Short mmCIF file of C-alpha atoms in Angstrom, two decimals:
data_model
loop_
_atom_site.label_atom_id
_atom_site.label_comp_id
_atom_site.label_asym_id
_atom_site.label_seq_id
_atom_site.Cartn_x
_atom_site.Cartn_y
_atom_site.Cartn_z
CA MET S 20 121.90 225.74 36.09
CA ALA S 21 119.16 222.56 37.45
CA LYS S 22 117.15 220.69 35.09
CA ASP S 23 113.59 220.92 35.06
CA LYS S 24 111.56 217.94 35.80
CA ILE S 25 108.20 216.61 33.56
CA ALA S 26 105.75 215.15 36.38
CA PHE S 27 101.79 214.93 36.06
CA VAL S 28 99.72 215.31 39.31
CA CYS S 29 96.16 214.29 39.39
CA SER S 30 94.03 217.98 40.41
CA ASN S 31 91.51 216.20 42.45
CA CYS S 32 93.52 214.66 44.73
CA GLY S 33 96.97 215.56 44.22
CA GLN S 34 98.78 212.16 43.57
CA GLU S 35 101.83 212.27 41.97
CA SER S 36 102.61 210.18 38.61
CA GLN S 37 105.62 210.14 36.62
CA LYS S 38 103.63 208.87 33.82
CA TRP S 39 99.87 209.96 32.83
CA ILE S 40 97.36 207.71 33.87
CA GLY S 41 93.65 208.31 33.12
CA LYS S 42 92.15 207.04 36.32
CA CYS S 43 93.84 208.36 39.26
CA PRO S 44 95.06 205.05 41.89
CA ALA S 45 93.67 207.75 44.79
CA CYS S 46 90.88 209.60 44.39
CA GLY S 47 89.83 206.95 41.73
CA GLN S 48 88.53 210.03 39.32
CA TRP S 49 88.80 209.60 35.34
CA ASN S 50 91.18 211.87 33.22
CA THR S 51 92.03 214.67 36.34
CA PHE S 52 96.28 213.73 35.73
CA LYS S 53 98.58 217.40 34.35
CA GLU S 54 101.03 217.99 33.19
CA ILE S 55 103.47 219.96 35.37
CA ARG S 56 106.83 221.60 34.52
CA ILE S 57 109.05 221.07 38.00
CA ALA S 58 111.99 223.41 38.66
CA GLY S 59 115.00 223.05 39.80
CA ASP S 60 116.65 224.70 42.82
CA THR S 61 117.20 227.86 41.39
CA GLY S 62 113.18 228.81 41.79
CA THR S 63 114.13 229.10 45.19
CA LEU S 64 117.41 231.29 45.51
CA ALA S 65 114.78 234.13 46.09
CA ALA S 66 113.32 232.49 48.80
CA ARG S 67 116.56 231.38 50.56
CA SER S 68 118.35 234.79 50.52
CA ALA S 69 114.86 236.44 51.30
CA ALA S 70 114.82 234.11 54.52
CA ALA S 71 119.02 234.57 55.19
CA SER S 72 118.43 238.69 55.16
CA LEU S 73 115.67 238.33 57.65
CA ARG S 74 117.57 235.97 60.17
CA GLY S 75 119.28 238.87 61.79
CA SER S 76 116.76 241.01 62.07
CA ILE S 77 114.43 238.31 63.47
CA PRO S 78 114.06 237.85 67.59
CA SER S 79 116.19 234.23 68.76
CA GLY S 80 112.24 232.83 69.64
CA MET S 81 111.34 233.08 66.11
CA ARG S 82 114.47 231.47 64.85
CA PRO S 83 114.91 227.84 63.52
CA LYS S 84 116.77 225.75 65.43
CA GLU S 85 119.20 222.87 63.56
CA ASN S 86 117.08 219.89 62.72
CA LYS S 87 118.86 216.38 65.23
CA ALA S 88 117.64 213.49 66.59
CA LEU S 89 115.77 214.30 70.30
CA ARG S 90 114.46 211.78 72.83
CA LEU S 91 110.91 212.29 73.66
CA ARG S 92 110.63 212.78 76.42
CA ASP S 93 113.30 215.75 76.14
CA ILE S 94 110.58 217.62 74.03
CA SER S 95 109.00 220.28 75.66
CA SER S 96 105.37 219.97 75.40
CA LYS S 97 104.42 223.66 75.79
CA ASP S 98 102.57 225.04 72.76
CA ASP S 99 103.91 227.27 70.30
CA PRO S 100 104.29 231.12 70.22
CA ARG S 101 101.59 232.02 69.13
CA ILE S 102 100.60 235.88 67.50
CA ASP S 103 97.51 237.48 69.55
CA MET S 104 94.77 238.42 65.78
CA ARG S 105 92.65 240.53 67.52
CA ASP S 106 89.78 239.04 66.60
CA GLU S 107 88.48 235.74 68.81
CA GLU S 108 86.43 234.00 65.97
CA LEU S 109 89.87 234.08 64.03
CA ASN S 110 91.54 232.84 66.92
CA ARG S 111 88.79 230.24 67.87
CA VAL S 112 89.64 228.86 64.84
CA LEU S 113 93.17 228.69 64.43
CA GLY S 114 93.47 227.28 67.40
CA GLY S 115 94.48 230.17 69.97
CA GLY S 116 95.95 232.84 67.47
CA LEU S 117 98.15 232.57 64.86
CA VAL S 118 101.63 229.97 65.18
CA LYS S 119 104.71 231.95 64.34
CA GLY S 120 105.99 230.55 60.79
CA SER S 121 103.36 228.87 59.58
CA ILE S 122 101.81 229.29 56.52
CA VAL S 123 97.77 229.63 56.56
CA LEU S 124 95.53 229.01 53.87
CA LEU S 125 92.17 230.93 53.56
CA GLY S 126 90.06 229.85 50.85
CA GLY S 127 86.53 231.10 49.88
CA GLU S 128 84.42 232.22 46.73
CA PRO S 129 85.24 234.83 44.89
CA GLY S 130 82.72 237.81 46.58
CA ILE S 131 82.57 236.30 50.08
CA GLY S 132 84.91 238.25 51.68
CA LYS S 133 88.27 236.68 52.14
CA SER S 134 90.42 240.10 51.44
CA THR S 135 88.04 241.63 53.64
CA LEU S 136 88.99 239.91 56.53
CA SER S 137 92.50 239.77 55.85
CA LEU S 138 92.87 243.70 55.61
CA GLN S 139 90.93 244.02 58.51
CA THR S 140 92.80 241.86 60.70
CA MET S 141 95.39 243.10 59.71
CA LEU S 142 94.66 247.04 60.06
CA HIS S 143 94.07 246.03 63.96
CA LEU S 144 97.45 244.77 64.86
CA THR S 145 99.23 247.44 64.82
CA ASP S 146 102.17 246.77 66.49
CA MET S 147 103.80 244.80 64.03
CA ARG S 148 104.68 244.86 60.48
CA ILE S 149 102.60 243.70 57.92
CA LEU S 150 103.31 243.32 54.48
CA TYR S 151 100.08 243.28 52.06
CA VAL S 152 100.51 241.73 48.64
CA SER S 153 98.06 242.13 46.53
CA GLY S 154 97.75 240.26 43.37
CA GLU S 155 94.61 241.57 42.21
CA GLU S 156 93.59 245.07 43.55
CA SER S 157 95.29 248.37 42.88
CA ALA S 158 96.92 250.39 46.01
CA HIS S 159 93.70 252.62 45.56
CA GLN S 160 91.49 250.21 45.80
CA LEU S 161 92.78 248.94 49.21
CA LYS S 162 93.33 252.42 50.49
CA MET S 163 89.59 252.82 49.55
CA ARG S 164 88.54 249.93 51.51
CA ALA S 165 90.95 250.86 54.54
CA ASN S 166 89.51 253.93 55.46
CA ARG S 167 85.74 252.24 55.14
CA LEU S 168 87.25 249.55 57.23
CA CYS S 169 88.63 251.54 59.91
CA ASP S 170 89.69 254.73 60.84
CA GLY S 171 93.12 254.89 60.45
CA ALA S 172 96.75 252.44 59.89
CA SER S 173 99.59 252.48 61.15
CA ASP S 174 103.16 253.00 59.75
CA ASP S 175 103.83 249.48 59.83
CA PHE S 176 101.17 248.66 57.21
CA LEU S 177 102.68 247.92 54.09
CA ILE S 178 100.42 247.68 51.04
CA LEU S 179 102.78 246.18 47.55
CA CYS S 180 100.93 245.10 44.22
CA GLU S 181 102.92 243.18 42.62
CA LYS S 182 102.78 239.52 40.92
CA SER S 183 106.03 238.12 40.35
CA LEU S 184 106.96 235.91 43.42
CA GLU S 185 110.76 236.95 42.71
CA ARG S 186 110.56 240.70 42.95
CA ILE S 187 107.92 239.95 45.97
CA PHE S 188 110.97 238.60 47.77
CA GLU S 189 112.82 241.44 47.15
CA HIS S 190 110.71 243.64 48.72
CA ILE S 191 110.44 241.06 51.65
CA LYS S 192 114.20 241.61 51.81
CA GLU S 193 114.34 245.27 51.86
CA GLU S 194 111.12 245.88 54.40
CA GLN S 195 111.60 242.80 56.43
CA PRO S 196 108.27 242.50 57.46
CA GLU S 197 106.84 240.26 60.40
CA LEU S 198 103.81 238.37 58.93
CA ILE S 199 102.89 238.56 54.98
CA VAL S 200 99.30 238.26 53.76
CA ILE S 201 99.71 237.29 49.61
CA ASP S 202 96.19 238.00 48.47
CA SER S 203 95.73 235.77 46.46
CA ILE S 204 98.34 232.68 45.59
CA GLN S 205 96.67 232.44 41.90
CA THR S 206 97.71 235.99 41.05
CA ILE S 207 101.27 234.90 41.67
CA MET S 208 103.67 233.60 39.53
CA THR S 209 107.39 232.30 38.94
CA GLU S 210 109.59 233.08 36.19
CA ASP S 211 111.08 229.25 37.01
CA VAL S 212 107.67 227.69 35.25
CA GLU S 213 106.67 228.60 31.78
CA SER S 214 102.82 228.51 32.00
CA SER S 215 100.43 231.08 33.14
CA ALA S 216 99.73 232.39 37.17
CA GLY S 217 97.03 230.17 37.88
CA SER S 218 98.44 226.78 36.69
CA ILE S 219 98.82 223.93 38.91
CA ALA S 220 102.53 223.87 38.44
CA GLN S 221 102.59 227.89 39.43
CA VAL S 222 100.69 227.74 42.68
CA ARG S 223 102.67 224.83 43.58
CA GLU S 224 106.16 225.74 42.69
CA CYS S 225 104.93 229.49 44.23
CA ALA S 226 103.46 227.74 47.26
CA SER S 227 105.97 225.63 48.11
CA ALA S 228 108.88 228.69 47.66
CA LEU S 229 106.43 231.15 50.29
CA LEU S 230 106.54 227.91 52.90
CA ARG S 231 109.85 227.74 52.40
CA PHE S 232 110.87 231.48 53.28
CA ALA S 233 108.36 230.76 56.42
CA LYS S 234 110.02 227.76 57.80
CA SER S 235 113.69 229.20 57.30
CA SER S 236 112.55 232.60 58.48
CA GLY S 237 110.18 232.05 61.04
CA VAL S 238 107.89 235.36 59.80
CA PRO S 239 104.32 233.89 59.52
CA VAL S 240 102.42 233.81 56.10
CA ILE S 241 99.42 233.63 55.06
CA LEU S 242 97.57 232.70 51.62
CA ILE S 243 94.36 233.91 49.97
CA GLY S 244 92.51 231.46 47.33
CA HIS S 245 89.60 230.71 45.61
CA ILE S 246 87.36 228.41 45.33
CA THR S 247 85.88 226.55 42.37
CA LYS S 248 82.59 226.12 41.39
CA GLU S 249 82.55 222.52 43.19
CA GLY S 250 83.35 223.50 45.97
CA THR S 251 87.57 222.92 46.21
CA LEU S 252 90.22 225.20 46.36
CA ALA S 253 91.39 226.34 42.94
CA GLY S 254 95.18 225.10 42.34
CA PRO S 255 96.13 221.59 42.70
CA LYS S 256 94.74 219.46 46.12
CA ILE S 257 98.15 218.95 46.75
CA LEU S 258 98.00 222.80 48.07
CA GLU S 259 96.17 221.63 50.97
CA HIS S 260 98.66 219.39 51.89
CA ILE S 261 101.31 222.43 51.81
CA VAL S 262 99.93 224.50 54.34
CA ASP S 263 99.65 224.11 58.18
CA THR S 264 96.57 225.16 58.20
CA VAL S 265 93.50 225.69 55.68
CA ILE S 266 90.52 227.56 57.02
CA GLN S 267 87.17 228.41 54.31
CA PHE S 268 85.28 231.05 54.47
CA GLU S 269 81.60 230.45 53.50
CA GLY S 270 78.66 231.66 53.19
CA ASP S 271 75.64 232.93 50.71
CA GLN S 272 76.62 235.75 49.75
CA HIS S 273 72.06 237.11 49.89
CA TYR S 274 72.61 236.33 53.65
CA MET S 275 74.59 238.49 56.14
CA TYR S 276 75.93 236.28 58.22
CA ARG S 277 79.88 234.59 57.31
CA ILE S 278 81.12 231.43 58.72
CA LEU S 279 84.63 231.30 59.33
CA ARG S 280 86.21 227.48 59.02
CA SER S 281 88.79 225.44 60.15
CA ILE S 282 89.50 222.21 57.62
CA LYS S 283 92.71 221.28 58.42
CA ASN S 284 95.22 222.39 61.23
CA ARG S 285 98.09 221.50 62.50
CA PHE S 286 98.48 223.42 65.42
CA GLY S 287 94.46 222.74 66.75
CA SER S 288 90.92 220.91 66.35
CA THR S 289 89.39 221.35 62.92
CA SER S 290 85.87 221.21 64.56
CA GLU S 291 86.11 224.85 65.71
CA LEU S 292 83.35 227.48 63.93
CA GLY S 293 83.49 231.65 63.64
CA ILE S 294 80.49 233.30 62.89
CA TYR S 295 80.96 236.87 61.29
CA GLU S 296 78.18 239.25 60.32
CA MET S 297 78.50 241.34 56.77
CA GLN S 298 78.06 245.22 57.43
CA GLN S 299 78.27 247.94 55.09
CA THR S 300 81.47 249.19 57.58
CA GLY S 301 82.99 245.58 57.45
CA LEU S 302 82.35 242.27 59.74
CA ARG S 303 81.14 242.35 63.33
CA GLN S 304 82.38 239.10 65.38
CA VAL S 305 79.18 237.47 66.16
CA SER S 306 79.69 236.19 69.90
CA ASN S 307 76.21 234.84 70.18
CA PRO S 308 75.00 233.70 67.18
CA SER S 309 71.71 231.98 68.70
CA GLU S 310 69.96 235.52 69.56
CA LEU S 311 70.60 236.95 66.38
CA LEU S 312 69.48 233.27 64.88
CA LEU S 313 66.24 233.38 66.68
CA THR S 314 65.04 237.00 66.53
CA GLN S 315 61.63 236.85 64.35
CA ASP S 316 58.30 235.69 65.91
CA HIS S 317 57.08 232.78 64.53
CA GLU S 318 53.87 231.75 66.76
CA GLY S 319 51.47 230.14 65.20
CA LEU S 320 53.38 228.98 62.21
CA SER S 321 53.44 225.69 60.59
CA GLY S 322 57.17 223.63 59.94
CA ILE S 323 59.23 225.74 62.03
CA ALA S 324 61.05 223.47 64.85
CA ILE S 325 64.50 224.99 67.23
CA SER S 326 67.27 222.78 67.88
CA SER S 327 69.98 222.67 69.94
CA ALA S 328 73.10 222.61 68.09
CA ILE S 329 77.04 222.78 68.79
CA GLU S 330 79.74 223.14 66.22
CA GLY S 331 83.31 223.02 67.44
CA VAL S 332 83.12 224.09 71.24
CA ARG S 333 80.26 226.97 70.55
CA PRO S 334 76.61 225.88 71.47
CA PHE S 335 73.85 227.63 69.38
CA LEU S 336 70.19 227.71 68.62
CA VAL S 337 68.92 227.03 64.98
CA GLU S 338 65.75 227.24 62.98
CA THR S 339 64.94 224.67 61.09
CA GLN S 340 61.87 225.49 58.22
CA ALA S 341 60.18 222.24 56.25
CA LEU S 342 57.62 222.32 54.00
CA VAL S 343 56.05 219.83 52.92
CA SER S 344 53.38 219.63 50.07
CA SER S 345 51.64 217.64 47.32
CA ALA S 346 53.78 216.66 44.55
CA ALA S 347 52.91 218.70 41.38
CA TYR S 348 54.82 217.04 39.16
CA GLY S 349 54.98 212.81 38.77
CA THR S 350 58.05 212.69 40.97
CA PRO S 351 58.23 214.90 44.11
CA GLN S 352 60.81 217.18 45.02
CA ARG S 353 63.66 216.87 47.79
CA SER S 354 65.34 219.77 48.72
CA ALA S 355 67.89 221.05 51.59
CA THR S 356 69.58 224.43 52.12
CA GLY S 357 71.78 224.04 55.19
CA PHE S 358 71.86 220.20 55.58
CA ASP S 359 72.79 217.16 54.19
CA GLN S 360 70.66 215.94 51.14
CA ARG S 361 70.91 212.07 51.94
CA ARG S 362 70.33 212.31 55.19
CA LEU S 363 67.36 214.23 54.66
CA ASN S 364 66.24 210.78 52.58
CA MET S 365 66.90 208.96 55.74
CA LEU S 366 65.08 210.60 58.01
CA LEU S 367 61.73 210.13 55.48
CA ALA S 368 62.55 206.46 55.23
CA VAL S 369 62.61 206.26 58.88
CA LEU S 370 58.91 208.49 59.43
CA GLU S 371 57.66 206.19 56.51
CA LYS S 372 59.04 202.71 57.99
CA ARG S 373 58.67 203.39 61.58
CA VAL S 374 56.03 205.69 62.08
CA GLY S 375 53.65 205.52 59.60
CA PHE S 376 53.40 208.84 58.10
CA LYS S 377 52.91 208.55 53.76
CA LEU S 378 55.65 211.18 52.09
CA MET S 379 55.92 209.04 48.76
CA GLN S 380 53.99 211.72 47.02
CA LYS S 381 55.45 214.90 48.91
CA ASP S 382 57.36 217.05 47.95
CA VAL S 383 59.53 218.45 51.25
CA PHE S 384 62.33 221.21 51.47
CA ILE S 385 64.23 221.70 54.47
CA ASN S 386 66.25 224.63 55.12
CA ILE S 387 68.17 226.07 57.98
CA ALA S 388 67.69 229.74 58.60
CA GLY S 389 70.19 231.96 57.93
CA GLY S 390 72.27 230.61 55.22
CA LEU S 391 74.24 228.37 58.21
CA ARG S 392 75.01 225.05 57.37
CA VAL S 393 75.27 222.71 60.26
CA THR S 394 76.60 219.22 60.25
CA ASP S 395 75.59 218.40 64.08
CA LEU S 396 73.19 215.03 64.30
CA ALA S 397 71.66 216.68 66.77
CA ILE S 398 69.34 218.44 64.36
CA ASP S 399 68.04 215.25 63.00
CA LEU S 400 65.19 215.38 65.88
CA SER S 401 63.79 218.90 64.50
CA VAL S 402 64.05 217.66 61.18
CA ILE S 403 61.47 215.25 61.43
CA ALA S 404 59.28 217.52 64.23
CA ALA S 405 59.94 220.30 61.33
CA VAL S 406 58.54 217.95 58.81
CA LEU S 407 55.51 216.75 60.29
CA SER S 408 54.67 220.08 61.44
CA SER S 409 54.24 220.99 58.24
CA ASN S 410 52.64 218.19 56.89
CA VAL S 411 49.92 218.30 59.03
CA ASP S 412 50.00 222.28 59.27
CA THR S 413 50.24 221.89 62.80
CA PRO S 414 52.10 224.59 64.15
CA ILE S 415 55.13 223.74 67.67
CA GLU S 416 54.41 225.59 70.98
CA SER S 417 56.99 228.43 71.00
CA GLY S 418 59.21 227.72 74.13
CA TRP S 419 59.86 224.13 72.90
CA CYS S 420 63.44 222.43 71.14
CA MET S 421 64.98 219.47 70.86
CA ALA S 422 68.24 217.51 70.04
CA GLY S 423 68.64 214.25 69.38
CA GLU S 424 70.13 211.83 66.55
CA VAL S 425 67.91 209.72 64.65
CA GLY S 426 68.45 206.40 63.86
CA LEU S 427 67.62 203.70 61.29
CA SER S 428 65.34 201.84 64.08
CA GLY S 429 63.90 204.86 64.74
CA GLU S 430 65.49 205.35 67.67
CA VAL S 431 66.63 208.59 69.24
CA ARG S 432 70.55 208.13 70.08
CA PRO S 433 72.18 210.39 72.76
CA VAL S 434 74.47 213.71 71.69
CA ASN S 435 77.96 214.65 73.16
CA ARG S 436 77.73 217.63 76.41
CA ILE S 437 74.26 217.81 76.73
CA GLU S 438 74.05 220.21 79.48
CA GLN S 439 76.04 222.69 77.57
CA ARG S 440 72.71 222.53 75.37
CA ILE S 441 70.43 222.22 77.85
CA ALA S 442 72.10 225.64 79.41
CA GLU S 443 72.18 227.38 76.24
CA ALA S 444 68.42 226.90 75.91
CA GLU S 445 67.90 227.75 79.02
CA LYS S 446 69.63 231.09 78.80
CA LEU S 447 67.47 232.28 75.87
CA GLY S 448 64.56 231.39 77.90
CA PHE S 449 63.55 228.46 76.48
CA THR S 450 60.95 226.22 78.94
CA ASP S 451 60.75 222.70 77.00
CA MET S 452 63.20 220.80 75.51
CA ILE S 453 62.86 217.61 74.18
CA LEU S 454 66.37 214.79 74.64
CA PRO S 455 67.27 211.55 74.24
CA LYS S 456 66.70 208.86 77.28
CA TYR S 457 70.27 208.26 77.69
CA ASN S 458 71.43 211.43 78.22
CA MET S 459 69.82 211.83 81.17
CA GLN S 460 72.20 209.46 82.68
CA GLY S 461 75.33 211.43 84.50
CA PHE S 462 73.97 214.42 85.25
CA ASP S 463 71.89 216.62 87.79
CA ALA S 464 68.95 217.99 85.57
CA ARG S 465 67.37 219.39 88.98
CA LYS S 466 70.19 222.57 88.35
CA PHE S 467 68.22 223.16 85.37
CA HIS S 468 64.76 225.39 85.56
CA ILE S 469 64.10 224.26 82.11
CA ARG S 470 61.35 221.38 81.76
CA LEU S 471 63.26 218.14 80.39
CA HIS S 472 61.43 215.49 77.81
CA PRO S 473 63.53 212.54 77.34
CA VAL S 474 62.36 210.45 74.61
CA ARG S 475 63.56 206.69 73.21
CA LYS S 476 61.72 207.05 70.07
CA VAL S 477 60.40 209.43 67.38
CA GLU S 478 57.31 208.30 68.16
CA GLU S 479 57.40 209.16 71.49
CA ALA S 480 59.04 212.63 70.59
CA LEU S 481 55.76 213.08 68.54
CA ARG S 482 53.82 212.67 70.87
CA VAL S 483 55.34 214.81 73.02
CA LEU S 484 54.66 217.40 70.84
CA PHE S 485 51.53 217.36 68.64
CA GLY S 486 49.67 215.38 71.62
#
């Protein structure tokens, strides 16, 4: 029996060390190194035996090939074969579908809908043999949820309520599934590690064993993981380095919208975004989020501006809400929901320095409607417009939207893919749009029926809006 080894791993970034260190040399955090016990090679026997037994039943296109050195020009540039998940939003975030032999980590806060998303997706894959391993819920609970999500399930959809990694591999060897879901990785434990489930050592060893199984057998594995209070995946950060793809399920439980965002993807882009609407019967795909996010009529209300944003390859219009009021206490408050707090402070400083609006003694609150979190810098202009609209208590006329990044000098900087933004605004019935003047170069504005107002500076945009 191989002897276990002792190592120390930073719980914040995954940096390894042979001895304990007070300050992590990689991320600079203090007291983050935790002692873990690395099991010997015996811990992988179950994974190897399960993979070996599956090789005979897996189609030849899924079997791994022997490694050897290849010339770069001899390597095929064709895309990896992918599995259609019967979900356009999930396929987009994964980069076109699930790659065979890959391991995907789906993270999110407790109760956000990770199990609902995975179970609902698996129920629609009626042409595959699927093993759904649950370490948190009983078979009866999963059956009740499945009845709510779908009318019927395939005979090849198998449920296993088990926490032991060794027993899970025994069932895999017996059932020979084509796709495996582990819900969740924090509840799975192996006998080769002497610690409780969810510890750094357990999560690391179980994920490594499942990775070896997926790569050697060609069977894709989906792991479900929880998010800590700090917003990071529970367990060691090295878990993100082990898997091929990390997707995060976000949203506020008080809102009906959910965001599926790619954080890491070895087989596609990390800028893709999927939007779902939580309903009583499960998650519904939102193919056109702009229409849902702009359903309210805000005519006559101040502090509201519409921005044309882009997340991934998808343009959509978002509503920016602002409230400016006199500071009730000595120190004015600055609060942002769905928008970067530091960028809000920068935009307020630009307003005060370059435009001359005094907001030093005012409370400023920013909210992106619908519970979304937008990272596109093109909404800078709408944030400033909403703040000034609330400050002077003057509403922005209906039918106006805008897109533009604001620089420290008060200039309106160009944004990418301006034609898609204009087309989305025109499709939803907007009549006027403010955009950076530099973006007017290189495309024919006559093909759009919406009126375009190019501006160079913030004060020009405010003059167009408020006169």
